[in-house]
């Protein structure tokens, strides 16, 4: 199962649920949604799932601590892409999907938030030996194959 936290939140926003109303402004500004709201949104989904690829979580140290207590991640994947290429992709997506946070100003803020709050987690998971780095500038299919192989390996370690 693929659980993308950003997708979950966008569904809440478009359905105008109480959670959606609370998170919308953070998302439009390109800021992180407070950890407590993220954890509340995620917990019921994780309890229901038997194995999952969690996309866009953890994004802060507090979320990583929650993951330690509640989930025990098997492997952490870092998709590595240069900033210039990230900007190019997000602007291309803006033309296709019209996401409110794919504008130059908000992209700049999201990259700053990533550098401040999320990038430090890479070192944390590397030190623990849990990190797998994947070149995120390869073809989509190649990246998908590598991520699925890791997930398969985590589900049945002896098979790999
Ligand atoms: P994404 O779809 O991954 O680009 O996420 C879009 C937006 O959703 C982010 O800019 C944040 O506002 C919010 N968001 C997604 N995942 C998280 C998370 N783990 N913690 C806090 N905010 C998040």
Short mmCIF file of C-alpha atoms and ligand atoms in Angstrom, two decimals:
data_model
loop_
_atom_site.label_atom_id
_atom_site.label_comp_id
_atom_site.label_asym_id
_atom_site.label_seq_id
_atom_site.Cartn_x
_atom_site.Cartn_y
_atom_site.Cartn_z
CA UNK A 1 0.00 0.00 0.00
CA UNK A 2 1.24 3.49 -0.89
CA UNK A 3 0.31 6.14 1.68
CA UNK A 4 1.26 9.66 0.56
CA UNK A 5 0.74 12.12 3.38
CA UNK A 6 0.40 15.11 1.03
CA UNK A 7 -2.32 13.28 -0.96
CA UNK A 8 -4.17 12.43 2.26
CA UNK A 9 -4.09 16.06 3.33
CA UNK A 10 -5.23 17.34 -0.09
CA UNK A 11 -8.22 14.96 0.09
CA UNK A 12 -9.12 16.37 3.52
CA UNK A 13 -8.83 19.92 2.18
CA UNK A 14 -11.04 19.31 -0.85
CA UNK A 15 -13.65 17.48 1.27
CA UNK A 16 -13.54 20.44 3.72
CA UNK A 17 -13.29 18.16 6.74
CA UNK A 18 -12.36 19.75 10.11
CA UNK A 19 -8.78 18.52 9.59
CA UNK A 20 -8.78 19.86 6.02
CA UNK A 21 -9.85 23.29 7.21
CA UNK A 22 -7.03 23.34 9.79
CA UNK A 23 -4.26 22.26 7.41
CA UNK A 24 -5.16 24.21 4.26
CA UNK A 25 -3.31 27.42 5.08
CA UNK A 26 -0.06 25.72 6.03
CA UNK A 27 -0.10 23.84 2.74
CA UNK A 28 -0.85 26.91 0.64
CA UNK A 29 2.05 28.73 2.29
CA UNK A 30 4.43 25.79 1.77
CA UNK A 31 4.93 25.26 5.50
CA UNK A 32 4.77 21.99 7.34
CA UNK A 33 1.50 21.06 8.97
CA UNK A 34 1.98 20.76 12.79
CA UNK A 35 3.22 17.32 13.84
CA UNK A 36 0.20 16.52 16.03
CA UNK A 37 -2.26 16.94 13.14
CA UNK A 38 -0.11 14.79 10.84
CA UNK A 39 0.15 12.02 13.38
CA UNK A 40 -3.61 12.06 14.05
CA UNK A 41 -4.31 11.83 10.32
CA UNK A 42 -1.84 9.02 9.76
CA UNK A 43 -2.39 6.74 12.74
CA UNK A 44 -5.74 5.16 11.70
CA UNK A 45 -4.39 4.44 8.20
CA UNK A 46 -1.26 2.76 9.50
CA UNK A 47 -3.16 0.63 11.97
CA UNK A 48 -5.28 -0.68 9.09
CA UNK A 49 -2.32 -1.45 6.79
CA UNK A 50 -0.13 -4.55 6.91
CA UNK A 51 2.81 -3.19 5.01
CA UNK A 52 3.19 0.17 3.37
CA UNK A 53 5.33 2.64 1.54
CA UNK A 54 4.97 5.83 3.50
CA UNK A 55 5.60 8.83 1.25
CA UNK A 56 6.38 12.22 2.75
CA UNK A 57 6.80 11.07 6.36
CA UNK A 58 8.72 11.59 8.62
CA UNK A 59 9.53 15.18 7.72
CA UNK A 60 10.62 16.42 11.17
CA UNK A 61 12.62 15.05 14.07
CA UNK A 62 9.43 14.82 16.16
CA UNK A 63 7.78 12.75 13.43
CA UNK A 64 10.86 10.49 13.31
CA UNK A 65 10.52 9.97 17.07
CA UNK A 66 6.85 9.07 16.61
CA UNK A 67 7.82 6.66 13.85
CA UNK A 68 10.30 5.00 16.23
CA UNK A 69 7.67 4.54 18.90
CA UNK A 70 4.73 3.57 16.72
CA UNK A 71 5.83 2.07 13.41
CA UNK A 72 9.41 0.70 13.36
CA UNK A 73 10.33 1.55 9.77
CA UNK A 74 12.26 -1.21 7.97
CA UNK A 75 14.04 1.04 5.53
CA UNK A 76 14.19 4.76 4.77
CA UNK A 77 14.56 5.87 1.15
CA UNK A 78 16.07 9.18 0.16
CA UNK A 79 15.26 10.15 -3.44
CA UNK A 80 18.10 12.49 -4.26
CA UNK A 81 17.39 15.27 -6.80
CA UNK A 82 19.25 18.55 -7.36
CA UNK A 83 17.37 21.71 -6.39
CA UNK A 84 17.45 23.09 -9.91
CA UNK A 85 15.81 19.91 -11.22
CA UNK A 86 13.24 19.99 -8.39
CA UNK A 87 12.24 23.53 -9.34
CA UNK A 88 11.97 22.54 -13.00
CA UNK A 89 9.74 19.55 -12.18
CA UNK A 90 7.48 21.45 -9.81
CA UNK A 91 6.94 24.27 -12.31
CA UNK A 92 6.19 21.68 -15.01
CA UNK A 93 3.66 20.04 -12.66
CA UNK A 94 2.06 23.45 -11.96
CA UNK A 95 1.19 23.67 -15.65
CA UNK A 96 -0.40 20.20 -15.55
CA UNK A 97 -2.09 20.05 -12.14
CA UNK A 98 -2.35 23.64 -10.97
CA UNK A 99 -1.34 22.88 -7.39
CA UNK A 100 -1.48 26.08 -5.32
CA UNK A 101 1.93 25.35 -3.75
CA UNK A 102 3.77 24.89 -7.07
CA UNK A 103 4.45 28.60 -7.57
CA UNK A 104 8.04 30.00 -7.55
CA UNK A 105 7.65 31.71 -4.14
CA UNK A 106 6.06 28.74 -2.43
CA UNK A 107 8.54 26.31 -4.02
CA UNK A 108 11.37 28.43 -2.57
CA UNK A 109 9.77 28.24 0.88
CA UNK A 110 9.21 24.49 0.61
CA UNK A 111 12.87 23.97 -0.30
CA UNK A 112 13.94 26.06 2.72
CA UNK A 113 11.61 24.12 5.02
CA UNK A 114 13.02 20.88 3.60
CA UNK A 115 16.62 22.01 4.21
CA UNK A 116 15.86 23.14 7.78
CA UNK A 117 13.42 20.53 9.08
CA UNK A 118 13.71 17.42 6.92
CA UNK A 119 17.23 17.13 5.47
CA UNK A 120 18.80 16.53 8.94
CA UNK A 121 16.87 13.24 9.08
CA UNK A 122 19.04 11.86 6.26
CA UNK A 123 22.07 11.80 8.55
CA UNK A 124 20.05 10.31 11.40
CA UNK A 125 18.91 7.34 9.32
CA UNK A 126 22.34 6.97 7.68
CA UNK A 127 23.98 6.66 11.10
CA UNK A 128 21.47 4.00 12.04
CA UNK A 129 22.17 2.03 8.87
CA UNK A 130 18.53 2.36 7.75
CA UNK A 131 19.09 4.72 4.80
CA UNK A 132 18.99 3.75 1.14
CA UNK A 133 19.82 6.53 -1.31
CA UNK A 134 18.29 6.43 -4.78
CA UNK A 135 19.20 8.73 -7.63
CA UNK A 136 15.88 10.52 -8.14
CA UNK A 137 16.94 11.86 -11.53
CA UNK A 138 16.62 8.48 -13.21
CA UNK A 139 13.55 7.48 -15.25
CA UNK A 140 10.36 7.09 -13.20
CA UNK A 141 10.16 3.36 -14.03
CA UNK A 142 13.71 2.70 -12.81
CA UNK A 143 13.03 4.47 -9.51
CA UNK A 144 9.72 2.65 -9.06
CA UNK A 145 11.43 -0.72 -9.59
CA UNK A 146 14.07 0.07 -6.99
CA UNK A 147 11.56 1.25 -4.38
CA UNK A 148 9.31 -1.78 -4.93
CA UNK A 149 12.28 -4.12 -4.65
CA UNK A 150 13.14 -2.58 -1.28
CA UNK A 151 9.54 -2.95 -0.11
CA UNK A 152 9.46 -6.58 -1.27
CA UNK A 153 12.70 -7.25 0.56
CA UNK A 154 11.29 -5.71 3.74
CA UNK A 155 8.13 -7.83 3.52
CA UNK A 156 9.98 -11.10 2.97
CA UNK A 157 13.64 -10.63 3.90
CA UNK A 158 14.62 -14.25 3.22
CA UNK A 159 13.42 -14.11 -0.39
CA UNK A 160 15.83 -11.40 -1.43
P1 LIG B 1 3.63 16.90 -0.65
O1 LIG B 1 2.40 16.41 -1.35
O2 LIG B 1 4.44 15.78 -0.08
O3 LIG B 1 4.43 17.86 -1.49
O4 LIG B 1 3.11 17.76 0.61
C1 LIG B 1 2.35 18.93 0.41
C2 LIG B 1 2.21 19.71 1.71
O5 LIG B 1 1.52 18.90 2.68
C3 LIG B 1 3.53 20.09 2.39
O6 LIG B 1 4.10 21.26 1.86
C4 LIG B 1 3.05 20.27 3.83
O7 LIG B 1 2.34 21.49 3.98
C5 LIG B 1 2.05 19.14 3.99
N1 LIG B 1 2.71 17.89 4.45
C6 LIG B 1 2.84 16.73 3.75
N2 LIG B 1 3.47 15.79 4.49
C7 LIG B 1 3.74 16.39 5.69
C8 LIG B 1 4.39 15.96 6.89
N3 LIG B 1 4.89 14.72 7.04
N4 LIG B 1 4.49 16.85 7.91
C9 LIG B 1 3.98 18.10 7.81
N5 LIG B 1 3.38 18.58 6.71
C10 LIG B 1 3.25 17.73 5.65
#
